[in-house]
Short mmCIF file of C-alpha atoms and ligand atoms in Angstrom, two decimals:
data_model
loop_
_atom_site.label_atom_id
_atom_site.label_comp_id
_atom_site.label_asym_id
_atom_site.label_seq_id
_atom_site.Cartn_x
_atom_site.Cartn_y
_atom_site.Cartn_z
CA UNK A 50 0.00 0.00 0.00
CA UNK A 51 1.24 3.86 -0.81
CA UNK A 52 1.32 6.49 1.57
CA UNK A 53 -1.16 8.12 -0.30
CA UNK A 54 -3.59 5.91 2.03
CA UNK A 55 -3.03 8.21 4.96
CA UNK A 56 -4.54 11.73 2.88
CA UNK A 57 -7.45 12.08 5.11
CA UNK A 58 -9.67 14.53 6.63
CA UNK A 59 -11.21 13.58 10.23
CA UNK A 60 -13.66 15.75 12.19
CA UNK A 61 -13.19 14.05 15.50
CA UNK A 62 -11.86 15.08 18.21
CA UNK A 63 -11.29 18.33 15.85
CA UNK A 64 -11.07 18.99 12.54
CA UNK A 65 -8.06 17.19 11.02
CA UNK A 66 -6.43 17.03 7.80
CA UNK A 67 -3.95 14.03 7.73
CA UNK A 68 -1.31 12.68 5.11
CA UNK A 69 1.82 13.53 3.70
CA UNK A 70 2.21 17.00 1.93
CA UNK A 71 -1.21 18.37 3.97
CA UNK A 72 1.30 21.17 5.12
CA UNK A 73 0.35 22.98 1.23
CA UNK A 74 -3.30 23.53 2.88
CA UNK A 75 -2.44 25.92 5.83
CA UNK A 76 -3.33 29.17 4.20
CA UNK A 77 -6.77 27.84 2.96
CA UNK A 78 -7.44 26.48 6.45
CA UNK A 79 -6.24 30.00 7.64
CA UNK A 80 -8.94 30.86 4.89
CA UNK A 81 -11.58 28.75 6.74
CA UNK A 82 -11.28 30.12 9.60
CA UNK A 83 -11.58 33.76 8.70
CA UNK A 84 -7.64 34.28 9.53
CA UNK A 85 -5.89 36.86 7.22
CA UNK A 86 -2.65 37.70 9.45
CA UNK A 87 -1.83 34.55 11.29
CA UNK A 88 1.28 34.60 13.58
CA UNK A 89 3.35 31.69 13.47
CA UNK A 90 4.20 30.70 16.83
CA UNK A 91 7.17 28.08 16.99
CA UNK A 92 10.46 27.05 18.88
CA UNK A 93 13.26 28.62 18.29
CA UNK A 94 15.32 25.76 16.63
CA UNK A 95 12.50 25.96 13.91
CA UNK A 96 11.89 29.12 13.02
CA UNK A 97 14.99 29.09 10.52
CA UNK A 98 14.32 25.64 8.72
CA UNK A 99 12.88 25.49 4.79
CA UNK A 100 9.85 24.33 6.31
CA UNK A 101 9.01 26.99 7.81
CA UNK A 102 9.34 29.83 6.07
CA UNK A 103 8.28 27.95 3.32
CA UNK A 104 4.75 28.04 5.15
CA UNK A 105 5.27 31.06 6.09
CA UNK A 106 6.23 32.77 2.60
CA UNK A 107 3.36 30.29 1.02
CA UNK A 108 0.31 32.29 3.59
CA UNK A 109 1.72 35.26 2.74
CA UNK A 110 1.23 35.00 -0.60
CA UNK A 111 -2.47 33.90 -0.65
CA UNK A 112 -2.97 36.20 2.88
CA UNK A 113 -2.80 39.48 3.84
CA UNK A 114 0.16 39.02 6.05
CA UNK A 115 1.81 36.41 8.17
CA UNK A 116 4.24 37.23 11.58
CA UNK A 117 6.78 34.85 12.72
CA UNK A 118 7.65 34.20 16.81
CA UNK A 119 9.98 31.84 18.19
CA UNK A 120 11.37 33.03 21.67
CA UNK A 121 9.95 29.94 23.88
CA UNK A 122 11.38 27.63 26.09
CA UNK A 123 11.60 23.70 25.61
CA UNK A 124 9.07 24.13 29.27
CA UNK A 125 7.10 27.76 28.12
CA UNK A 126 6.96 30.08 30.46
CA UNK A 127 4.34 32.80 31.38
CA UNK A 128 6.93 35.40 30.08
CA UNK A 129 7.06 34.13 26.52
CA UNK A 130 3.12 33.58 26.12
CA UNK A 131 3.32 37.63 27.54
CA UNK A 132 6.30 38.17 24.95
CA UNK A 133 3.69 36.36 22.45
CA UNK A 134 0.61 38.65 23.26
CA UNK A 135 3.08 41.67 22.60
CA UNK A 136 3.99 40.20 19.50
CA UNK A 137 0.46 39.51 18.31
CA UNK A 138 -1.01 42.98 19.58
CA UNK A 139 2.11 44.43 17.21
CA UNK A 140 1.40 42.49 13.99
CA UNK A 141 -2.40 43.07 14.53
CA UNK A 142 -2.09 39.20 13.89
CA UNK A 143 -5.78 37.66 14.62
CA UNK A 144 -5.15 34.00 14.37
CA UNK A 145 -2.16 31.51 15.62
CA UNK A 146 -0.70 29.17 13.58
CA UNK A 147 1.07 26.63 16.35
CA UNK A 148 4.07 25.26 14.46
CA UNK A 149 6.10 22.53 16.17
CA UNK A 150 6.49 20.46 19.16
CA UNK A 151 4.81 20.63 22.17
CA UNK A 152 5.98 23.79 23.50
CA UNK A 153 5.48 25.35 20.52
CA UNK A 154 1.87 24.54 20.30
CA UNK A 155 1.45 25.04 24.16
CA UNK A 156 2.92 28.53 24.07
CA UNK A 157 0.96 29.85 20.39
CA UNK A 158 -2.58 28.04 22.37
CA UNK A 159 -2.26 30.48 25.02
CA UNK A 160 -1.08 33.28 23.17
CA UNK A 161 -4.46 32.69 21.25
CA UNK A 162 -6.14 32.50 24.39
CA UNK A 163 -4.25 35.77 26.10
CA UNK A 164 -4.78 38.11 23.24
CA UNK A 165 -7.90 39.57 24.80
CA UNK A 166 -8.17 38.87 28.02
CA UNK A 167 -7.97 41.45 31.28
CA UNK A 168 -6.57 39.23 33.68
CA UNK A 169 -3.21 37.46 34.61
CA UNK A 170 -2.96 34.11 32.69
CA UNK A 171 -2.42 32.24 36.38
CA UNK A 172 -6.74 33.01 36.91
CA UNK A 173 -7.13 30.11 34.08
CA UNK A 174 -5.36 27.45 35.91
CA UNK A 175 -7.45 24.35 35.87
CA UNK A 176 -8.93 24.36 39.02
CA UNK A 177 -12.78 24.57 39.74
CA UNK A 178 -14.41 26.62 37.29
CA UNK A 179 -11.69 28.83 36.42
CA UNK A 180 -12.17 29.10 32.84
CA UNK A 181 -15.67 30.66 33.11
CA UNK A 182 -13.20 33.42 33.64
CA UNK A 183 -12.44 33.86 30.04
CA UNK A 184 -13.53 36.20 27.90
CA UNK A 185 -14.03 33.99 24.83
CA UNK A 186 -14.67 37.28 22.64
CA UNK A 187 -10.86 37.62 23.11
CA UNK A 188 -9.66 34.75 21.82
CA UNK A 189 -8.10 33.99 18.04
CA UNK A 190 -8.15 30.84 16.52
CA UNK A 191 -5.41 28.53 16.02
CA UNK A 192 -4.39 26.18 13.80
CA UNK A 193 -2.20 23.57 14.69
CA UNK A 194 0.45 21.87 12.87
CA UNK A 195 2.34 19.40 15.24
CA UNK A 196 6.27 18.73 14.14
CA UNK A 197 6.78 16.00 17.15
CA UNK A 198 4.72 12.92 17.60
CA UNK A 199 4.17 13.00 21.49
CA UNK A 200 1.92 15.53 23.41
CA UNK A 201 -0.66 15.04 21.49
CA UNK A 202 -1.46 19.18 22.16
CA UNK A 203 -2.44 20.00 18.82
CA UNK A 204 -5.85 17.97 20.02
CA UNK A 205 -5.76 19.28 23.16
CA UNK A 206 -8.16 21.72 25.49
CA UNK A 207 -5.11 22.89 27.62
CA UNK A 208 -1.84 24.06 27.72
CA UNK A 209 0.90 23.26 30.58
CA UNK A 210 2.54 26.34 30.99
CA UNK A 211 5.51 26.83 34.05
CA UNK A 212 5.41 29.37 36.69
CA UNK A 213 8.90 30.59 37.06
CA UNK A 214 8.17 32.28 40.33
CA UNK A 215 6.84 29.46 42.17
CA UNK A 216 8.57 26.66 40.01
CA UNK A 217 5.89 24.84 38.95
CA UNK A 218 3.98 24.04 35.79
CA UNK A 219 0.16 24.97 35.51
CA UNK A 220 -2.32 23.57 33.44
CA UNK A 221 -3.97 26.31 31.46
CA UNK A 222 -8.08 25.18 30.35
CA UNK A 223 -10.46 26.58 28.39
CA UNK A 224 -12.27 24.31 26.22
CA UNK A 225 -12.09 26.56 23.28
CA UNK A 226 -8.08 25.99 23.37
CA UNK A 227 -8.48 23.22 21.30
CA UNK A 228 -7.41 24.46 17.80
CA UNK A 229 -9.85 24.55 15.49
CA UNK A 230 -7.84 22.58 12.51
CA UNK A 231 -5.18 20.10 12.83
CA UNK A 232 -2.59 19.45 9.93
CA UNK A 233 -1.01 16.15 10.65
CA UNK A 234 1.66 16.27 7.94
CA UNK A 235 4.35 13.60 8.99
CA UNK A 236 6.66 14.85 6.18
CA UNK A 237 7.93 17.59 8.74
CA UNK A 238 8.69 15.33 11.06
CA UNK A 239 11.54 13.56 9.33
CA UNK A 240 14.49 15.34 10.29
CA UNK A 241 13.50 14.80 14.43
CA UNK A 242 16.66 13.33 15.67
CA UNK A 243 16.28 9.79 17.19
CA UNK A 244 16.31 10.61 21.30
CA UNK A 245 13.89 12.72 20.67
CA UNK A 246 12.01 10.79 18.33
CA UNK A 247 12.04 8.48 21.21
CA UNK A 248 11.25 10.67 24.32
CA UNK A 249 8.56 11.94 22.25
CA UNK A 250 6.79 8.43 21.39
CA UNK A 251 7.06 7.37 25.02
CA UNK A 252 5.35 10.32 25.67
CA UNK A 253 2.48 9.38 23.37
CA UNK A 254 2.55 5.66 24.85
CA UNK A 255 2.67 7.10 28.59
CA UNK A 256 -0.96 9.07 27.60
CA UNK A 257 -2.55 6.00 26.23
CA UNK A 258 -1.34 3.59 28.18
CA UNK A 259 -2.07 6.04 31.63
CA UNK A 260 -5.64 6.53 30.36
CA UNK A 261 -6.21 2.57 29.39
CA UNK A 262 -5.52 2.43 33.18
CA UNK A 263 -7.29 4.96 34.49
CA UNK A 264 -10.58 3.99 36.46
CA UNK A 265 -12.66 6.04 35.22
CA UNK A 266 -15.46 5.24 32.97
CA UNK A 267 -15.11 6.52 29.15
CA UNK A 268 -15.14 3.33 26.70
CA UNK A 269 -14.60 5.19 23.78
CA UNK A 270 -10.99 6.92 25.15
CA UNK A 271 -10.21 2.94 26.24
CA UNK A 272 -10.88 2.03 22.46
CA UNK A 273 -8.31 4.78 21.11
CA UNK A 274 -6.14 4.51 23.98
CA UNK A 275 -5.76 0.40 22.95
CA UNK A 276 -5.37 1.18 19.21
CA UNK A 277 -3.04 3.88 20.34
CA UNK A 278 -0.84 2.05 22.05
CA UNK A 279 -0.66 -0.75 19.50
CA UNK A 280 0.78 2.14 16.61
CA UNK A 281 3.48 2.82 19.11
CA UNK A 282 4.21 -0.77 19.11
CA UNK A 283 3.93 -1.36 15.54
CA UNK A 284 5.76 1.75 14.33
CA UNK A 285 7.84 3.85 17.04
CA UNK A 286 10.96 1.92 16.64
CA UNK A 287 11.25 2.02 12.75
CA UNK A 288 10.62 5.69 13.56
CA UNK A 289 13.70 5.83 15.43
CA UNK A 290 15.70 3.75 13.31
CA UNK A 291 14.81 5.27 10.28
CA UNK A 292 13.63 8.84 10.43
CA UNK A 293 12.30 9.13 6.73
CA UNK A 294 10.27 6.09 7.25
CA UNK A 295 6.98 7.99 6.39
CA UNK A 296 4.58 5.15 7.48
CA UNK A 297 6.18 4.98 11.13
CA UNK A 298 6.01 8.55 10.82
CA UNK A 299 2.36 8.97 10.25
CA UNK A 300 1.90 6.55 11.90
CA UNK A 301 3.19 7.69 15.15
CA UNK A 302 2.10 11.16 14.51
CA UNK A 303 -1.42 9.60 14.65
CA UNK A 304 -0.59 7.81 17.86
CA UNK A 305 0.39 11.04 19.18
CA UNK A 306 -3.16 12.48 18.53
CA UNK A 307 -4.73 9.44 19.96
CA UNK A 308 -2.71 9.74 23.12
CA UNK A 309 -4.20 12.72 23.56
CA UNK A 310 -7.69 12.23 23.02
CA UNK A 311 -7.41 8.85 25.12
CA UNK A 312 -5.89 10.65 27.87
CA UNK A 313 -9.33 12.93 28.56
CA UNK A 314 -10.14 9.49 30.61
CA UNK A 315 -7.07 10.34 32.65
CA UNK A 316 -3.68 9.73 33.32
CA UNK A 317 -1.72 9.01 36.34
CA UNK A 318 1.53 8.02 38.65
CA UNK A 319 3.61 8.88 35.26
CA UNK A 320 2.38 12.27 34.61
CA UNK A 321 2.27 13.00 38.28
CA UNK A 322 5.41 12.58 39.16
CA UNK A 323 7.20 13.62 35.23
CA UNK A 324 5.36 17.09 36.06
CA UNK A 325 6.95 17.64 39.54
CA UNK A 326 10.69 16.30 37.95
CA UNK A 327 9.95 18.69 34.56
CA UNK A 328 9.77 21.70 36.78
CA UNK A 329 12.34 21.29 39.06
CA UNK A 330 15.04 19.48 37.07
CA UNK A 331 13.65 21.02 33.62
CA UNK A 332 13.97 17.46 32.00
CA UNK A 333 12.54 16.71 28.44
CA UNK A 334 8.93 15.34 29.60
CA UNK A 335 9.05 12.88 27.73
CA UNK A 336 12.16 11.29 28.17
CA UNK A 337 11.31 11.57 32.24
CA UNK A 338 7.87 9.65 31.30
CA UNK A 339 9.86 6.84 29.45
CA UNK A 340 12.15 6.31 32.37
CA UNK A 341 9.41 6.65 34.80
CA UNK A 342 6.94 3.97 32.99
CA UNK A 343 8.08 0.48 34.53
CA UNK A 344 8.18 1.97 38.20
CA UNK A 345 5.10 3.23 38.16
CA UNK A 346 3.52 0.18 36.20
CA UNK A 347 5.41 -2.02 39.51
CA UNK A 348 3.47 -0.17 42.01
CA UNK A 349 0.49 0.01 39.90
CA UNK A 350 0.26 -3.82 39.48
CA UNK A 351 -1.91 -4.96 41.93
CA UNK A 352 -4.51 -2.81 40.31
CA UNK A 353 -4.28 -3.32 36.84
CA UNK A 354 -2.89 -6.72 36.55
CA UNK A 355 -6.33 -7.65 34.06
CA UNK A 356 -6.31 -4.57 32.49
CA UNK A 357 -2.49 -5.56 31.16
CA UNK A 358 -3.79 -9.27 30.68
CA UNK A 359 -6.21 -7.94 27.64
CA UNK A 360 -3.96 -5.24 26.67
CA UNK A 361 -0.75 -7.89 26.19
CA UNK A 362 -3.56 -10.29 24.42
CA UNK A 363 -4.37 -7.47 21.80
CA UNK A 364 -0.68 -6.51 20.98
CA UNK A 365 0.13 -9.97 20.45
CA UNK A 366 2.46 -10.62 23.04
CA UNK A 367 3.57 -14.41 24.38
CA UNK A 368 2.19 -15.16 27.45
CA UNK A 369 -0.23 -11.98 28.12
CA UNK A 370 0.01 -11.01 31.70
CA UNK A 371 1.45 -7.55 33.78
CA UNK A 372 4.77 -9.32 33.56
CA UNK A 373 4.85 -9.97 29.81
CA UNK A 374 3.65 -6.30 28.81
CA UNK A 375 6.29 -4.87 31.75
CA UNK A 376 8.57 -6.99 29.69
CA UNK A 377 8.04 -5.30 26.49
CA UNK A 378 8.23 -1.58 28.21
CA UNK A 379 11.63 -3.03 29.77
CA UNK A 380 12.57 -4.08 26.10
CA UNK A 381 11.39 -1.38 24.15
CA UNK A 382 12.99 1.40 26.25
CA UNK A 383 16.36 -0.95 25.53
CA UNK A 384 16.12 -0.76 21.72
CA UNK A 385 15.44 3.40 22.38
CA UNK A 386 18.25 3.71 24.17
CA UNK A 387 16.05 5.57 27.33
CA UNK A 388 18.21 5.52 30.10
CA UNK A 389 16.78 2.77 33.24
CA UNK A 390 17.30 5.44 35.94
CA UNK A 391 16.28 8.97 36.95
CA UNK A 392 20.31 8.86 38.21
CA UNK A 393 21.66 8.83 34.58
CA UNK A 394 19.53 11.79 33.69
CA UNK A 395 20.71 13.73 36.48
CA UNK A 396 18.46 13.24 39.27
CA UNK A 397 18.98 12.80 42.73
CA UNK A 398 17.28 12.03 45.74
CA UNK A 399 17.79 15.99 47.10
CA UNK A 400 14.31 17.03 46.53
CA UNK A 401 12.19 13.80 47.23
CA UNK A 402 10.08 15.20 49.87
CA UNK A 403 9.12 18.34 47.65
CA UNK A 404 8.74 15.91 44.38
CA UNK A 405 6.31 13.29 46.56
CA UNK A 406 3.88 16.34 47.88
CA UNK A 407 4.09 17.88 44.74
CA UNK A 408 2.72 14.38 43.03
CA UNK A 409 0.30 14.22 45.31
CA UNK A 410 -0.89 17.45 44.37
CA UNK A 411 -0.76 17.02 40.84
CA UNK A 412 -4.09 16.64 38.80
CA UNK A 413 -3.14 14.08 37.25
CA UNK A 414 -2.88 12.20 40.30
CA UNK A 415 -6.40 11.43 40.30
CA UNK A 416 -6.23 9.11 37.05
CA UNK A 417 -4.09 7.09 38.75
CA UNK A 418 -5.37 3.45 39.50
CA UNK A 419 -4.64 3.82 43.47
CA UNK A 420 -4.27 6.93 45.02
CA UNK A 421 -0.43 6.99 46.05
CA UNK A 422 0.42 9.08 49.48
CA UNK A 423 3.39 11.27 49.32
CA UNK A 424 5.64 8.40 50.79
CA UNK A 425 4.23 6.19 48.59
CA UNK A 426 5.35 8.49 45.51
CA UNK A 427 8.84 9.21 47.07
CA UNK A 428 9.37 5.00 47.33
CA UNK A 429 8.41 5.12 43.20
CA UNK A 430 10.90 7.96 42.74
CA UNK A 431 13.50 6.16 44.88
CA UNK A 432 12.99 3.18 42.82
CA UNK A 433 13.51 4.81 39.58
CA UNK A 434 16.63 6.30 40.69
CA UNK A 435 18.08 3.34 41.64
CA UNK A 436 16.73 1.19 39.20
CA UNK A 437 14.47 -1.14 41.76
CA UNK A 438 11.75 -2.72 39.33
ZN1 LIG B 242 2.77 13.64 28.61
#
């Protein structure tokens, strides 16, 4: 089969155009939307490749104009989505075009959401009914156009955005975040290097896999979250191996969305903990995910020991049980090359106290199949930085 098979447009969970070359219909979903003057928001190592400012030149010729900003960090900050607002208000720009990987299209959703608003972008955390807050006439559309296959944000209703003065990332909601088109064009994903081709699949498998565990009730996230996690299988590690495989690539890049999507059911002991170690250590979420997944699976087991049995049974694995699919997560980090500990990333047992609260605290806590204490999340992070699974 050709790759042509993958041209596609989906309307669920947004609207989504998917297949390779789909970047050539940005301006006309610009168009759709009633943009004229989009600003491309995108991380810095980006903003300088053909790709992009071969979009960029192409809306510009069938728009009125099209702006260009780029100064985010790998963990965006509320400074740069303030810098972004700036940047917007100059251009007169009235739509966002989120170009790149997670931070990118974290950063250019909450610039679209900022542009109007009166308050501080901290009112919107996701807590309670915060985002009745918003003044929805304020906000610009966004299109998305993912260059990572991981967070899954392009299909997103929220953006995790740090808090440099208390040190800790915030989950920004309003459900009118979520862009309005998706371009899932896997051709501009070719040229990710492998680690972070890797961190960034594990990322994807940590949301389906968290949400396939989660308790809660939401058959239809179990279905993609299962499907999901079967791409990864199937495709992430020709992905790695060979970056202009375009198949893996699509492939994954669908995963990706699925994670995301999946991962409304909830997620868990991974997230929970990678959130904590991404603000403090400001560690590559993914990668902290991927070296996180077998401890928390460990202290997960009693809990989800079926779940695994019918998981391992639909990805085809010998002997389906917890320890055959902790098996393949032990094998498949291996053939990544994801370091086993949080010690050969860096991380040390300095801040465990802090880290295990902070887990405890995090939202995503409540996905988890058993609600860990704070000592119970500082034994996981022990584990993981010795190795203990
Ligand atoms: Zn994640």
């Amino acid at each position: 089969m050709s790759i042509e098979r993958f041209t596609s447009n989906w309307n669920y969970p947004t609207a989504v155009r998917a297949g390779i070359g789909r970047i050539k219909d940005l301006p006309a979903a610009c168009q759709e939307l009633g943009i004229n003057n989009p600003l491309i928001v995108t991380d810095p190592g980006l903003c300088e490749l053909p790709f992009v400012l071969d979009a960029m030149q192409h809306c510009r010729e069938v728009l009125s104009g099209c702006g260009i900003f780029s100064d985010i960090k790998g963990n965006p900050t509320g400074e740069n989505v303030t810098a972004g607002v700036k940047a917007c208000h100059a251009g007169q720009h009235d739509g966002v075009i989120a170009f790149g990987g997670g931070s990118a299209l974290d950063a250019g959703k909450a610039i679209a959401l900022m542009v109007g608003q009166r308050r501080e972008i901290w009112d919107f955390e996701d807590v309670g009914d915060n985002y009745l807050r918003v003044n929805t006439e304020g906000m610009i559309p966004v299109v998305a156009v993912p260059t990572t296959a991981g967070t899954g944000s392009e299909v997103g209703r929220a953006s995790v955005i740090t808090d440099q003065a208390l040190k800790v990332k915030k989950i920004i909601f309003h459900p009118d975040m979520l862009p309005k088109i998706v371009i899932l064009d896997a051709s501009l994903t070719c040229g990710l290097p492998p680690h972070i081709t890797a961190a960034t699949g594990m990322d994807a498998l940590s949301h389906s896999l968290e949400a396939y565990c989660s308790p809660f009730y939401h058959p239809m996230a179990q279905g993609i979250a299962l499907e999901g996690i079967r791409l990864v299988k199937d495709y992430l590690p020709a992905a790695v191996t060979d970056g202009n495989n375009l198949e893996a690539r699509m492939q994954m890049l669908v995963a990706s969305s699925m994670g995301a999507t999946a991962f409304q059911k909830g997620l868990g002991g991974m997230h929970a903990l990678a959130h904590p170690l991404g603000a403090l250590y400001d560690k590559h979420h993914g990668l902290l995910n991927a070296v996180l997944m077998p401890y928390v699976l460990k202290a997960n087991e009693s809990a989800i020991a079926d779940r695994l049995t019918s998981l391992s049974r639909y990805l085809g694995l010998e002997n389906p049980g917890f320890e055959s699919f902790l098996n393949w997560v032990l094998e498949l980090r291996q053939q990544l090359d994801i370091p086993h500990t949080l010690a050969e990333i860096g991380i040390d047992d300095q801040q465990l106290e802090t880290v295990g609260q902070m887990a405890v605290a995090d939202p995503s806590a409540g996905g988890n199949p058993i609600q860990f204490t704070a000592a119970e999340y500082q034994q996981i992070m022990m584990a993981a930085i010795k190795g203990d699974t």
